[in-house]
Every structure is written in structure tokens, then in C-alpha cells.
Amino acid sequence: MRRELKIGVSGLGVLHTDKHVPSIDDKFLMVKESGAFDYLERTPTRNELDAFLKASQKHGVPISSGGFFYMVGRDEALLSDNLKIAKECGSQAHNVQIFTNDANGRPLSNEEIADVFLRTSEEGDRVGVKVCFENHINMWSEHPGRVMEVAQLVERRGVQYSMTMDHSHVIFKIDNQPELEVQDLKRDVDEGKVVLDPFKHGAVTQKWIEANIIVIAHLRPVVPNNPINIWSKHPDGSYGRGVQYPWLRPSLGEWHSEWDGERLNPWKKVVRDLLTHHATSTTSRLSYVTLEMIPPPDYGAGAKYSIFDHNVACARWVRSAWDEIVSG
């Protein structure tokens, strides 16, 4: 029996450029008319909830998953409410990003992250929503070597660890010296403790895939040493960190850097590895594959290419790769 692959798109990525953000209803219409997606991923705010539910029903586009970012010691009530919102939306999974430091500015240890996962996972189970912790910049898991360490701590306590894999946050750090300095990652890479390159034995992404801990995959194309986003700055004046690369060759003036499609091969390798595991493993836990080219500063802010069109084109490549894999 052919295994199912659900492909969706982030609600943030349903727009052409950040110069104009479509209405909620128009976003669902765009997703429906594209024919490329099975669902939209988003956890709306309480104020947006009714509009999301109406648009979802009107256009026949489910809200199958969602997510948000949280700070320990500050956002516990927000997380609890978002799990309830997710349930009201009909979502089966909630993607959770946990900041590196707690509300007092103290870095969280692996043991503390494991405790947070256990608490939030239990809370999600009570409302019927699976909690998945994401590897992500600005979060505890920005150092990808920590992911399996936390997963093992959780599973020693008899609970299955679930993650959202966004391998763009791994691939863009390859040969990227400023990014390797974050959380002292460079030392572990130099010593061979963490392998970022998916073409090399022991790559962190392959370990995650083989451990069968991936429930959601966020797909945002990047390349090794991805260019920073010189077309957008954060409030502190720093440029966007550059965790997004156009999927299609941009026309003149649509992007700030040279484009070479061959440089996307490491990113594509991980996607194919994940899809192959899903197609061949009878116990695969992969449930959602979400295209996530988006417009914030660290990603595609200021770009002149259509973010949505690139999400659609990439989704079609993913589906084609899936068809090729399952057909042998």
C-alpha cells in the first residue's frame, strides 16, 4: 500500500512579497487555487480564529498543523492556549520553538529542555494535539547536536520524542563562519562531534531520520554559507541572517545575490533521504511536510520574487521526488 504524504504551506508563506499581505480569506483561496497543497499550517491568534475557521471551511483547506515560539518562565499560558486553539482548528500537531534562554536570561540545559518537552507533550496529549520540538535558529536547538541528546533524555523516561525538522537551519551553517560561532558549534564541528554535511557519514539530519523522531518537516530551501539578507534589517540594525534561498532562478532585480541552483543539492539530499525513509519504513512517523519560504528579515524580507510562487514550485518538486521514490 502506498504511504500517504501530506504537503502543506506555512500561512506566513502565502503572499508574493512583504509589500502586500493578503487577507485571511485570500490566503486560503490562493492555497486552494494553486492545487499544490493539502493543508495550511498556522496557529491563529484568538482574534483571528473565527476568520481562519470560516476561510478554511469555505475553501476546503484544512489547518492540519500549526506552531509558535515560546520562552520558558514567560509563555506557559500562551502555549496552553495555543494547544487549545490548535484543537479547535482541527490540527493534529503543534510545532514548538523554545528559546535558548529562559525569562531570566539563563541558558536552558538539555535536562531542562527535556523536562519542558515532557510537560508540554503531556499537556498536548490531554487535548489531543501532538507536540513537536523544532530545531531552529535563536532556540536551544540551534546547536543541532543537542537534539538527539534531548531526545535520548526524554526517551529514557519512557516517552517518545517528536520533532519538527527544519534542515535549512543546519545546511545554511555549513562553511558559514559567523553562524558556526553560535552556541560554540564550530568546536564540535571541527572535532567531528557534529556533522552538518548531509553527504558525509554521521550527518545530524540522517541521525534524526534514522531515529524516527520526525513528525513534521519544514522545507525552506537554503545553500551552504547562505547569503545574509542585505535587503532587510532587524530593529538592532543587523541584517537578516539568511536562512532562505530562492527555489527558482530570480529575474534581474528580484534578489540581492548571485543564484546557482546546483548549490541547493545538499538541501535536496536531506529531503530525498527523509522521503525515502517515509516510503520504506513501516513505522515512519512523518505526518506533515510544510513548505516554509516566508518573509521575515532572517528569510525573505525585501525580496522581489514571489515567495508563494516559489513555495508552489518547490512543493511540486517534492511531490515529484516522492512519486519517483515510491515508484522505485
XYZ file of C-alpha atoms in Angstrom:
328
model
C 0.000 0.000 0.000
C 1.350 3.409 -0.966
C 2.118 5.543 2.095
C 0.477 8.955 2.246
C 2.471 12.195 2.010
C 0.701 15.376 3.079
C 2.268 18.563 1.729
C 1.227 21.939 3.100
C 2.389 25.522 3.246
C 3.071 27.935 6.076
C 0.452 30.652 6.428
C 3.282 33.179 6.504
C 4.381 31.995 3.068
C 1.093 32.663 1.304
C 1.963 36.036 -0.192
C 4.014 37.277 -3.093
C 6.186 39.865 -1.341
C 6.096 41.576 2.026
C 4.799 44.726 0.331
C 1.304 43.273 0.408
C -0.120 40.689 2.817
C -3.345 39.096 1.546
C -6.414 38.804 3.741
C -7.025 35.571 5.595
C -9.721 34.561 3.112
C -7.476 35.377 0.146
C -4.684 33.241 1.602
C -6.916 30.185 1.779
C -8.150 30.916 -1.750
C -4.558 31.125 -3.046
C -3.727 27.791 -1.428
C -6.841 26.163 -2.887
C -6.346 27.527 -6.395
C -2.677 26.529 -6.520
C -3.569 22.846 -6.320
C -0.171 22.229 -4.747
C -1.050 21.828 -1.081
C -3.105 19.570 1.150
C -3.309 21.970 4.095
C -2.242 25.312 5.534
C -0.029 25.415 8.625
C -0.801 28.149 11.122
C -1.923 28.663 14.701
C -4.070 31.786 14.551
C -4.430 34.162 17.453
C -7.702 34.162 19.375
C -8.715 37.316 17.475
C -8.056 35.610 14.129
C -9.584 32.241 14.964
C -13.102 32.778 13.627
C -11.814 34.182 10.337
C -9.433 31.243 9.924
C -12.124 28.678 10.636
C -14.553 30.317 8.208
C -11.958 30.574 5.425
C -10.801 27.006 5.991
C -14.344 25.674 5.688
C -15.231 27.944 2.757
C -12.276 26.895 0.605
C -11.900 23.325 1.834
C -8.330 23.811 3.040
C -7.679 22.213 6.452
C -5.418 23.702 9.127
C -3.680 20.413 9.857
C -0.768 21.750 11.896
C 0.498 24.946 13.450
C 3.087 26.310 15.800
C 4.661 29.198 17.660
C 7.732 30.194 19.695
C 7.890 30.277 23.492
C 10.111 31.434 26.332
C 10.253 29.274 29.453
C 9.082 31.199 32.505
C 7.030 33.612 30.410
C 4.879 31.848 27.830
C 3.416 28.766 29.533
C -0.124 30.179 29.446
C 0.293 31.142 25.780
C 1.396 27.625 24.892
C -1.556 26.128 26.748
C -3.996 28.366 24.916
C -2.349 27.717 21.564
C -2.769 23.984 22.069
C -6.479 24.591 22.629
C -6.629 26.793 19.523
C -4.863 24.077 17.542
C -7.510 21.592 18.648
C -10.297 23.994 17.657
C -8.681 24.330 14.218
C -8.602 20.574 13.783
C -4.806 20.451 13.905
C -3.191 17.194 14.915
C 0.256 18.614 15.695
C 1.756 21.779 17.167
C 5.272 22.870 16.341
C 7.081 24.299 19.383
C 10.174 26.505 19.344
C 11.783 27.084 22.749
C 14.186 29.996 23.176
C 17.762 29.267 24.247
C 17.384 31.310 27.447
C 14.544 31.425 29.945
C 12.736 34.573 31.076
C 15.602 35.372 33.462
C 18.150 35.260 30.652
C 19.615 31.958 31.807
C 20.576 29.336 29.187
C 18.492 26.188 29.477
C 20.302 22.867 29.898
C 19.424 19.730 27.955
C 17.857 18.290 31.108
C 15.629 21.359 31.471
C 14.590 21.198 27.816
C 13.726 17.520 28.280
C 11.568 18.446 31.282
C 9.794 21.130 29.221
C 9.152 18.632 26.436
C 7.689 16.096 28.852
C 5.366 18.684 30.425
C 4.176 20.173 27.158
C 3.837 16.784 25.484
C 1.628 15.582 28.328
C -0.453 18.746 28.043
C -0.778 18.257 24.292
C -1.849 14.657 24.772
C -4.645 15.801 27.084
C -6.178 17.962 24.343
C -5.324 15.590 21.500
C -2.524 17.576 19.829
C 0.966 16.153 19.338
C 3.750 18.492 20.486
C 6.837 18.586 18.245
C 10.006 20.496 19.202
C 11.760 22.189 16.274
C 15.437 22.695 15.522
C 15.667 26.420 14.818
C 17.875 29.495 14.989
C 17.596 31.584 18.170
C 16.379 28.490 20.019
C 18.065 25.894 22.248
C 18.239 23.565 19.237
C 20.226 25.974 17.074
C 23.121 23.713 18.035
C 21.855 20.628 16.155
C 23.969 18.267 18.241
C 21.692 18.926 21.205
C 18.610 17.472 19.522
C 19.499 13.798 19.896
C 20.865 14.424 23.395
C 17.488 15.805 24.486
C 15.608 13.099 22.587
C 17.562 10.411 24.441
C 16.881 12.074 27.808
C 13.161 12.110 27.030
C 13.047 8.528 25.830
C 14.939 7.271 28.902
C 11.872 8.424 30.812
C 9.611 6.277 28.671
C 8.223 8.988 26.366
C 8.612 9.112 22.592
C 10.356 12.278 21.413
C 8.753 14.127 18.492
C 10.408 16.836 16.445
C 9.841 19.252 13.633
C 12.867 19.038 11.370
C 13.823 22.242 9.579
C 17.111 21.292 7.997
C 17.545 24.755 6.469
C 18.864 25.738 9.923
C 21.553 23.072 9.533
C 22.519 23.451 5.872
C 22.968 27.241 5.948
C 25.614 26.889 8.665
C 27.929 24.735 6.515
C 31.169 26.731 5.926
C 29.412 29.760 7.439
C 31.970 31.020 9.952
C 29.829 33.623 11.799
C 26.984 31.138 12.152
C 29.280 28.378 13.392
C 30.236 30.567 16.358
C 26.698 30.455 17.779
C 26.477 28.135 20.803
C 30.123 27.202 20.158
C 29.052 24.920 17.311
C 32.355 25.349 15.456
C 34.286 23.471 18.105
C 32.047 20.427 17.855
C 32.106 20.550 14.057
C 35.911 20.824 13.999
C 36.200 17.901 16.399
C 33.825 15.779 14.323
C 31.211 15.560 17.066
C 28.621 17.241 14.849
C 28.453 16.608 11.096
C 26.441 19.175 9.148
C 27.103 17.997 5.583
C 24.362 15.503 4.607
C 26.699 13.834 2.121
C 29.010 12.755 4.951
C 28.642 9.783 7.279
C 27.065 10.620 10.623
C 25.238 13.766 9.469
C 22.884 15.097 12.132
C 19.948 15.097 9.720
C 20.490 11.426 8.936
C 20.591 10.624 12.653
C 17.222 12.340 13.122
C 15.725 10.476 10.187
C 17.044 7.099 11.343
C 15.844 7.743 14.900
C 12.299 8.131 13.504
C 11.596 11.209 15.618
C 10.405 13.484 12.788
C 6.659 14.172 12.713
C 6.695 17.500 10.857
C 9.213 18.619 8.245
C 9.586 22.300 7.412
C 11.030 22.745 3.942
C 12.748 26.049 3.205
C 15.466 25.935 0.541
C 18.934 27.117 1.578
C 22.520 26.574 0.474
C 25.746 26.148 2.455
C 27.022 29.526 3.665
C 23.729 31.042 2.555
C 23.986 34.791 1.772
C 22.771 37.097 4.520
C 19.663 39.108 3.705
C 21.097 42.543 2.878
C 17.647 43.779 1.909
C 16.291 43.653 5.465
C 17.496 44.596 8.934
C 16.361 43.808 12.450
C 15.493 46.638 14.875
C 19.060 46.498 16.237
C 20.424 47.266 12.766
C 21.750 43.782 12.000
C 20.989 42.198 8.630
C 18.744 39.170 8.315
C 20.729 36.004 8.986
C 19.965 34.478 5.599
C 18.030 31.228 6.021
C 16.280 31.257 2.657
C 17.426 30.791 -0.927
C 15.184 31.241 -3.981
C 13.980 27.950 -5.411
C 13.673 29.301 -8.943
C 16.226 31.480 -10.690
C 15.219 35.058 -9.832
C 14.809 37.579 -12.607
C 17.124 40.570 -12.683
C 16.486 42.742 -9.625
C 14.401 40.168 -7.761
C 17.175 39.127 -5.383
C 20.310 40.597 -3.916
C 22.831 37.813 -4.657
C 24.021 35.503 -7.407
C 21.952 32.347 -7.801
C 23.224 28.855 -8.555
C 20.708 26.029 -8.457
C 23.446 23.400 -8.036
C 24.155 24.781 -4.578
C 20.743 23.507 -3.443
C 21.884 19.880 -3.744
C 22.748 19.361 -0.030
C 19.287 20.640 0.937
C 17.655 18.393 -1.663
C 19.666 15.421 -0.386
C 18.053 15.650 3.048
C 14.572 15.917 1.545
C 15.154 12.794 -0.536
C 16.597 10.949 2.478
C 13.519 11.824 4.517
C 11.085 10.825 1.766
C 12.930 7.568 1.192
C 12.668 6.731 4.892
C 8.969 7.557 4.852
C 8.395 5.386 1.788
C 10.341 2.371 3.038
C 9.840 2.327 6.806
C 6.628 0.736 8.049
C 6.973 2.736 11.275
C 7.651 6.178 9.771
C 6.131 8.914 11.934
C 6.341 11.671 9.313
C 2.882 13.208 9.086
C 3.298 16.690 7.607
C 5.672 18.286 5.110
C 5.268 22.059 5.132
C 6.788 24.427 2.586
C 8.090 27.386 4.533
C 9.582 30.098 2.382
C 8.491 33.143 4.406
C 9.013 36.945 4.558
C 10.585 37.858 7.962
C 14.067 39.508 7.944
C 16.051 36.308 8.513
C 14.324 34.793 5.495
C 12.804 36.633 2.522
C 12.028 40.179 3.680
C 12.577 42.714 0.927
C 12.749 40.103 -1.838
C 11.102 40.967 -5.149
C 10.410 37.380 -6.250
C 7.065 35.784 -5.369
C 7.512 33.818 -2.166
C 4.266 31.956 -2.793
C 5.184 31.000 -6.352
C 8.488 29.614 -5.086
C 6.672 27.623 -2.387
C 4.347 26.199 -5.039
C 7.216 25.277 -7.362
C 9.186 23.640 -4.547
C 6.096 21.721 -3.390
C 5.692 20.340 -6.896
C 9.333 19.219 -6.889
C 8.784 17.483 -3.522
C 5.728 15.672 -4.854
C 7.620 14.668 -7.987
C 10.532 13.380 -5.893
C 8.055 11.444 -3.758
C 6.414 9.872 -6.799
C 9.822 8.877 -8.128
C 10.831 7.306 -4.824
C 7.664 5.278 -4.284
C 7.626 4.063 -7.876
C 11.090 2.614 -7.383
